[in-house]
Every structure is written in C-alpha cells, then in structure tokens.
Tab-separated table of C-alpha atoms in Angstrom:
chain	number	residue	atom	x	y	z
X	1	UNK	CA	-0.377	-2.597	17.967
X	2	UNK	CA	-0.893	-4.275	15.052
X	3	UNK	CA	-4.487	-3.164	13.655
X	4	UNK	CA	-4.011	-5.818	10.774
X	5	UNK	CA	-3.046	-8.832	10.442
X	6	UNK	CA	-1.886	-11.250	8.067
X	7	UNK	CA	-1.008	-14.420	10.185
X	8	UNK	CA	0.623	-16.411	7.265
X	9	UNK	CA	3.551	-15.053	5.930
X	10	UNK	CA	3.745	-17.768	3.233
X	11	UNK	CA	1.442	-19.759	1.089
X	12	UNK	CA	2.273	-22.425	-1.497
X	13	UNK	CA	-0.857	-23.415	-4.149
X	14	UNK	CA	-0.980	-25.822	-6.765
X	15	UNK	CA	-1.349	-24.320	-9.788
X	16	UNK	CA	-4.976	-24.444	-10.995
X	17	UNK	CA	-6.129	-24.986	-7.391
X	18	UNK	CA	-7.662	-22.187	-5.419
X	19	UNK	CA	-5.549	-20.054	-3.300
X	20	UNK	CA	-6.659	-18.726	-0.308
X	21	UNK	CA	-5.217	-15.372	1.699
X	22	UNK	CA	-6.545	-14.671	4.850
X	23	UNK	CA	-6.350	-10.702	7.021
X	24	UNK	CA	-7.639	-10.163	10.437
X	25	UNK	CA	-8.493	-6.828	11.630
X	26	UNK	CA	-8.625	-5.221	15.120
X	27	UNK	CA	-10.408	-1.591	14.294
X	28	UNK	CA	-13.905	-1.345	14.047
X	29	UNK	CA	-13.794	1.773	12.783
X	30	UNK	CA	-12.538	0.247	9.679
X	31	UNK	CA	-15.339	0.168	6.697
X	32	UNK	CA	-12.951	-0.596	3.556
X	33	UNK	CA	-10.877	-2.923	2.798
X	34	UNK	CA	-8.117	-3.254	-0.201
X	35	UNK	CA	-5.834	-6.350	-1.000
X	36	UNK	CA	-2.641	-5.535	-3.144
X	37	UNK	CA	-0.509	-7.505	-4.763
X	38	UNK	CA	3.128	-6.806	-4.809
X	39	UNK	CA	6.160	-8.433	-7.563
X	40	UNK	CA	9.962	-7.525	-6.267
X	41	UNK	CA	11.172	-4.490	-7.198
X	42	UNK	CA	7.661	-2.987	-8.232
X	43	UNK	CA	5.392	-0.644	-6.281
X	44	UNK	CA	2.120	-2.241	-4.597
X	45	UNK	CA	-1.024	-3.075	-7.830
X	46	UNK	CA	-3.880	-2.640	-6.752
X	47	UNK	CA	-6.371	-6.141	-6.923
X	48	UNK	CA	-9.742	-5.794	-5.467
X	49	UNK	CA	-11.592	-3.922	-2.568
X	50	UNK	CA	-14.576	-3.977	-0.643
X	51	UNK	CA	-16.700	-1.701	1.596
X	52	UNK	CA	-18.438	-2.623	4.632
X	53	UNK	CA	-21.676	-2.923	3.065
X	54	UNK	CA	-21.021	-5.479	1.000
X	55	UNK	CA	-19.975	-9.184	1.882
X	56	UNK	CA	-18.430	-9.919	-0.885
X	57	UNK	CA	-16.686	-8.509	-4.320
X	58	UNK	CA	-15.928	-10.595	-7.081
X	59	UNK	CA	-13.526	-9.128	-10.340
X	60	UNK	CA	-12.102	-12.167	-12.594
X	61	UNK	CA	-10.642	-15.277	-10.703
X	62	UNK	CA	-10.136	-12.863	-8.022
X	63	UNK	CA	-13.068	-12.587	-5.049
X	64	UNK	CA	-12.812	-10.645	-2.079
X	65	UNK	CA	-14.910	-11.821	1.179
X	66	UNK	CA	-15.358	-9.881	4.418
X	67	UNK	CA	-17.008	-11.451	7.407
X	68	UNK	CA	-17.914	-8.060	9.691
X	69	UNK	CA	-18.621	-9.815	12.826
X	70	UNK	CA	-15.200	-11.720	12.855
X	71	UNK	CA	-13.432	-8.771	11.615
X	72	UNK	CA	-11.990	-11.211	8.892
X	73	UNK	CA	-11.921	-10.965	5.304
X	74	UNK	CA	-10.474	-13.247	2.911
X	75	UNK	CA	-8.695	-12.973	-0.820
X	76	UNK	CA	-9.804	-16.228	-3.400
X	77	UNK	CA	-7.738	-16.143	-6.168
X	78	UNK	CA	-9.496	-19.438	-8.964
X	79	UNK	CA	-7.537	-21.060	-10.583
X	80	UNK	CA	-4.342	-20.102	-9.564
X	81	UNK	CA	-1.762	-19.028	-12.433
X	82	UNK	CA	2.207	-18.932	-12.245
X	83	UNK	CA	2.067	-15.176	-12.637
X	84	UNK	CA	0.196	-14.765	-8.555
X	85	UNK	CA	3.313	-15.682	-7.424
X	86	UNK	CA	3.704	-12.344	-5.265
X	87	UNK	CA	3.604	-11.151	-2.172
X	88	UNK	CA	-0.169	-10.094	-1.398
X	89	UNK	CA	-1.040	-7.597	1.147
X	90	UNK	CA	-4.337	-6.192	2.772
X	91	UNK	CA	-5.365	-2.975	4.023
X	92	UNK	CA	-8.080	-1.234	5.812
X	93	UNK	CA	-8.877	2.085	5.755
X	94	UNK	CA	-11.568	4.117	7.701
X	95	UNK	CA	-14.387	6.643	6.399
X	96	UNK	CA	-14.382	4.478	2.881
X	97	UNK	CA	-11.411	5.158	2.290
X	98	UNK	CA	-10.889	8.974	2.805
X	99	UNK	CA	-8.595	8.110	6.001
X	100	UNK	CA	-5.643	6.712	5.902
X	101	UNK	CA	-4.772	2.921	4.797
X	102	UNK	CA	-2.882	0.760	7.215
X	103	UNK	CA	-1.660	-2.423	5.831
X	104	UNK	CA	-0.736	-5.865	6.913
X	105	UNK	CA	2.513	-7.468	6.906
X	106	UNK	CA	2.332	-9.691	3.819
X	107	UNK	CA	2.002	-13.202	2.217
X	108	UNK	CA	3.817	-14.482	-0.086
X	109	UNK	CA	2.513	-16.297	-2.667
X	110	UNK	CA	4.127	-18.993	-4.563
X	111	UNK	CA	1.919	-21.264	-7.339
X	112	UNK	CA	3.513	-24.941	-8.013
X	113	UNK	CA	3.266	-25.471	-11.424
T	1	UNK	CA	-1.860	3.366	-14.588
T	2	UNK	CA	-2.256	6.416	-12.055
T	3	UNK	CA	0.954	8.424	-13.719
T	4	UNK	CA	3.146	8.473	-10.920
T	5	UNK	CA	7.084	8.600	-10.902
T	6	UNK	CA	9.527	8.322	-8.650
T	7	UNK	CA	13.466	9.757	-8.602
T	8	UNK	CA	15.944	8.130	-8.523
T	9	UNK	CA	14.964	4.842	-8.265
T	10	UNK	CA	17.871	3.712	-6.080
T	11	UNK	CA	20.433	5.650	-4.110
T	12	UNK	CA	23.184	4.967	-1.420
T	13	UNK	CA	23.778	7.670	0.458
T	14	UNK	CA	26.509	7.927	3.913
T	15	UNK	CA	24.974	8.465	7.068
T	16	UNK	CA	24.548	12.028	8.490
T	17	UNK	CA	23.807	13.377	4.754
T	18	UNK	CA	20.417	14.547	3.389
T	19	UNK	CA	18.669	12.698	1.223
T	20	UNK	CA	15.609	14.277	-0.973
T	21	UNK	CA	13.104	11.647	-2.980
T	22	UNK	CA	11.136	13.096	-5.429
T	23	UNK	CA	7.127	11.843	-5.938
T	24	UNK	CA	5.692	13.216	-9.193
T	25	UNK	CA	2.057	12.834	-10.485
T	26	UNK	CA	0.629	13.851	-13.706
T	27	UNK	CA	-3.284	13.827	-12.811
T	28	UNK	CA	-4.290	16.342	-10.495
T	29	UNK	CA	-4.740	14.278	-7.460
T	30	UNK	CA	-5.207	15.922	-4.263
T	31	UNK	CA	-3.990	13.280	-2.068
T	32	UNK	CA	-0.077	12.214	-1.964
T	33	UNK	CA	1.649	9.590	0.490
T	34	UNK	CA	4.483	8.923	1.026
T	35	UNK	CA	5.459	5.198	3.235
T	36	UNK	CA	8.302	2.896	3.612
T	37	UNK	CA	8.372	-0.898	3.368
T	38	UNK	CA	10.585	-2.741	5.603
T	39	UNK	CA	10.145	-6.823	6.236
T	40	UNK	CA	8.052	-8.209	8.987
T	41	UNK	CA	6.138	-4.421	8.906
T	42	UNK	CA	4.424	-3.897	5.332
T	43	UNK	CA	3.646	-0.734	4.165
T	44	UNK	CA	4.005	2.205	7.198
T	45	UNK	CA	3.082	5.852	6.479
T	46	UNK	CA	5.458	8.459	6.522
T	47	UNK	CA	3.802	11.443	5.800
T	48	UNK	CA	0.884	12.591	3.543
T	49	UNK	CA	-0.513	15.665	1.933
T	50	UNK	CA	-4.272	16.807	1.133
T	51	UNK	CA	-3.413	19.641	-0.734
T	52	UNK	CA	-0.579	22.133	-1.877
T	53	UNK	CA	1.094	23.186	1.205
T	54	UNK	CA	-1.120	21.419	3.542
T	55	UNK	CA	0.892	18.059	4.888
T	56	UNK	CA	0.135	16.006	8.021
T	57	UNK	CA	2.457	12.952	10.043
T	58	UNK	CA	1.876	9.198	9.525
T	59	UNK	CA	2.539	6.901	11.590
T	60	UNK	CA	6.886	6.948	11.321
T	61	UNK	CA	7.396	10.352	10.492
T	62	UNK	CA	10.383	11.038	13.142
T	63	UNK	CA	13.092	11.967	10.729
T	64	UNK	CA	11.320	12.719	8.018
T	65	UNK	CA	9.947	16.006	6.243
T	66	UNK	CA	8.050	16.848	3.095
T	67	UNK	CA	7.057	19.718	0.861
T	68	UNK	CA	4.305	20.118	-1.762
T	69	UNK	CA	4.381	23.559	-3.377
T	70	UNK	CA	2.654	22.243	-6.361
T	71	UNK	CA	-0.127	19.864	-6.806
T	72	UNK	CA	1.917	17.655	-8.895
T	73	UNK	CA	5.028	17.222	-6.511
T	74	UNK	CA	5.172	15.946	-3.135
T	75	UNK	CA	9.176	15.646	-2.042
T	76	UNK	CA	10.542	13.581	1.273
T	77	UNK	CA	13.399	14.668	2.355
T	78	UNK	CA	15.395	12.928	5.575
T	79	UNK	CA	17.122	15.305	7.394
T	80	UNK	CA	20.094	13.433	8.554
T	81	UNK	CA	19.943	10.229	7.215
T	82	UNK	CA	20.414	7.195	9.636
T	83	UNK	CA	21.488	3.340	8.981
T	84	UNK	CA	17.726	2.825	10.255
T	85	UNK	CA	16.206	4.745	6.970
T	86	UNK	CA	17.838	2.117	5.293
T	87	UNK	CA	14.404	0.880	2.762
T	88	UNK	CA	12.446	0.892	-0.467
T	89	UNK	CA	10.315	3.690	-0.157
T	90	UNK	CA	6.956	4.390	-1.826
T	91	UNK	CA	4.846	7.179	-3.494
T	92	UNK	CA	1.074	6.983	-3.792
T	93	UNK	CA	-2.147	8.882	-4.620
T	94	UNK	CA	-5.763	7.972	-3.940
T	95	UNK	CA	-8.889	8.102	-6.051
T	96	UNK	CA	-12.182	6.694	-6.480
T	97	UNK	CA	-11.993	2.974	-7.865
T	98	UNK	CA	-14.983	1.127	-10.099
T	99	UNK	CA	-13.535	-2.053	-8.822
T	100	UNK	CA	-14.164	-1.298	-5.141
T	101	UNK	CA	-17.457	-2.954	-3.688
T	102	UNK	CA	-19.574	0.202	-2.996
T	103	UNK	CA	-17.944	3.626	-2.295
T	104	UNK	CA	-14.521	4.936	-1.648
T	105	UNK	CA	-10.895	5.322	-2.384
T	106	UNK	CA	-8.279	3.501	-3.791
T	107	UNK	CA	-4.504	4.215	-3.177
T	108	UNK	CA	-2.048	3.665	-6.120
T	109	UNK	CA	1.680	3.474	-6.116
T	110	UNK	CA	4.603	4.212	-7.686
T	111	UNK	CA	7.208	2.195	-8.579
T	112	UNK	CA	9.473	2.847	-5.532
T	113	UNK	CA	12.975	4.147	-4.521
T	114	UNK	CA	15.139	1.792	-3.048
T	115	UNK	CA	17.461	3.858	-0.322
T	116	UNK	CA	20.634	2.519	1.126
T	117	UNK	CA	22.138	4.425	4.149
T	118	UNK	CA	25.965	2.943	5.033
C-alpha cells in the first residue's frame, strides 16, 4: 500500500523553464510534508517542507504547494539550473513530523541545457 | 550539515555472514534511523531509535537488528546476510528545521553505505 506517490518517475525541463514535481498522498493523518533531493552516490538533502497549515512555502527558486483536499502537493523549482538534475523525492510524515517519514518512489530530474 | 557518518561506505560481503554498519552523529540528537533504498521503492525504514537503548521496527525490519548504547551511535547489524539485503543503506537524524512551513521535524542523512551481498 503505497501511502505516497510519485506517479512520474522521470521529468525532463528546459533549462531556465520551470520544473514541476508532483506527490500524491493516501493518509490523512499526514500533516507534514518534506521534498528531498537526491545526487548518485550521496545521501538524501534536504529542500523544502511544509505543514498542514500552510498552503504554500516558498525558499529561493524552490516553492512547495500542498492542496489538502486533493491530498496533492507539488515541488516548483524557477528557473531551472543544470545542477537540479537529481532524483527528487517527497515524504510525509504524521504529528509534524515527530512520526515517522514515509517517502515516495522518486523522480528523476534531468534539466536540458 | 547535521554531522553524521557512516562506515564503511561500501562493502561486499558472502551470503550467510554478518554484516554490522556503523551510524555516527556528533550533535546530540535523540532520534536515529536507519532505511534502505532500493529502485522502484524509495526510502523504506528499517529500524529507528528515540533514545539510548530504546529502539522500535520500521516498516522492513525482518532481518535486521540494531543497538544504541550511546547517544551518538546507532549500529545495524544483519544477522545472516541474504542476496535480498543487497542495497545502499542510509543513516539519519531528525530535528527542528527554520525552512519548514510552520512546526516540525526535519530528517537528515548521511552519506550512505552501499552493501553488496553475493
């Protein structure tokens, strides 16, 4: 049962276009939300998050938007750079974070020059 | 930077033999994780610890045990290892974030040790 979702397991952006990565999530229970961004042979960075009383969460080119009713929330990354290229993932996590974090399965990023 | 190491960074290892991956942290952090990442499932919890001697399942913990005598090491050992154990596996500790969009936590990982079971 997978309680998140990332339904695009690759993504190809222009460079200096926006990129767009998309999670879906099944728990309702879940009230935060975390998008990491992963280069090969590195552990997981942490991007951006947001909590469930917010809509959205903006740091840099990088905005986080969550959409409670769809159980959707969204990654904006403006303008896209060469150095995104990476493997993104999302998480959820319930109690703000003091429970445990299940992730999604990934996108992977790749920015055209 | 959340000070976290990981030993060794790669190993190969026959099956049948036990295998012990070191997590080490340098900031006091209460919470320790330990998951796996394998392709087509993410990140899946193995096991994690709230304290010094106080540990609790994730979601694939069959095969797996861990120890924390000390707040600053949190070790995953696999018994027996199996062809199946066969991943990159990853440390990580949790603390409050000022980029997060109201409260709570933030997890933040080590670098990862790559594990290779013929």
């Amino acid at each position: 049962d997978q309680q998140v979702k990332q339904n695009s397991p690759s993504l190809s952006v222009q460079e200096g276009r926006i990129s767009i990565l998309n999670c879906d999530y099944t728990n309702s229970m879940f009230d935060y939300f975390l998008w990491y961004k992963k280069y090969p042979a590195e552990g997981p960075t942490f991007l951006i998050s947001i909590s469930s009383i917010k809509d959205k969460n903006e740091d840099g080119r990088f905005t986080v938007f969550l959409n409670k009713s769809a159980k959707h929330l969204s990654l904006h990354i403006v303008p896209s750079q060469p150095g995104d290229s990476a493997v993104y993932f999302c998480a959820a996590s319930a109690n703000f974070g003091n429970e445990k974090l299940t992730f999604g399965t990934g996108t992977r990023l790749t920015i055209i020059p | 930077d959340a000070g976290i190491t990981q030993s060794p960074r790669h190993k190969v290892t026959e099956t049948g033999t036990p295998v012990t991956l070191r997590c080490h942290q340098t900031e006091n952090h209460r919470y320790m994780y330990w998951y796996r990442q394998d392709p087509g499932h993410g990140l899946r919890l193995i096991h994690y610890s709230y304290g010094v001697k106080d540990t609790d399942k994730g979601e694939v913990s069959d095969g797996y045990s861990v120890s924390r005598s000390k707040t600053e090491d949190f070790l995953l050992t696999l018994e027996s290892a199996t062809s199946s154990q066969t991943s990159v596996y990853f440390c990580a500790i949790s603390e409050s974030s000022p980029k997060s969009g109201g409260a709570g936590k933030t997890q933040y990982f080590g670098p990862g040790t790559r594990l290779l079971v013929l």
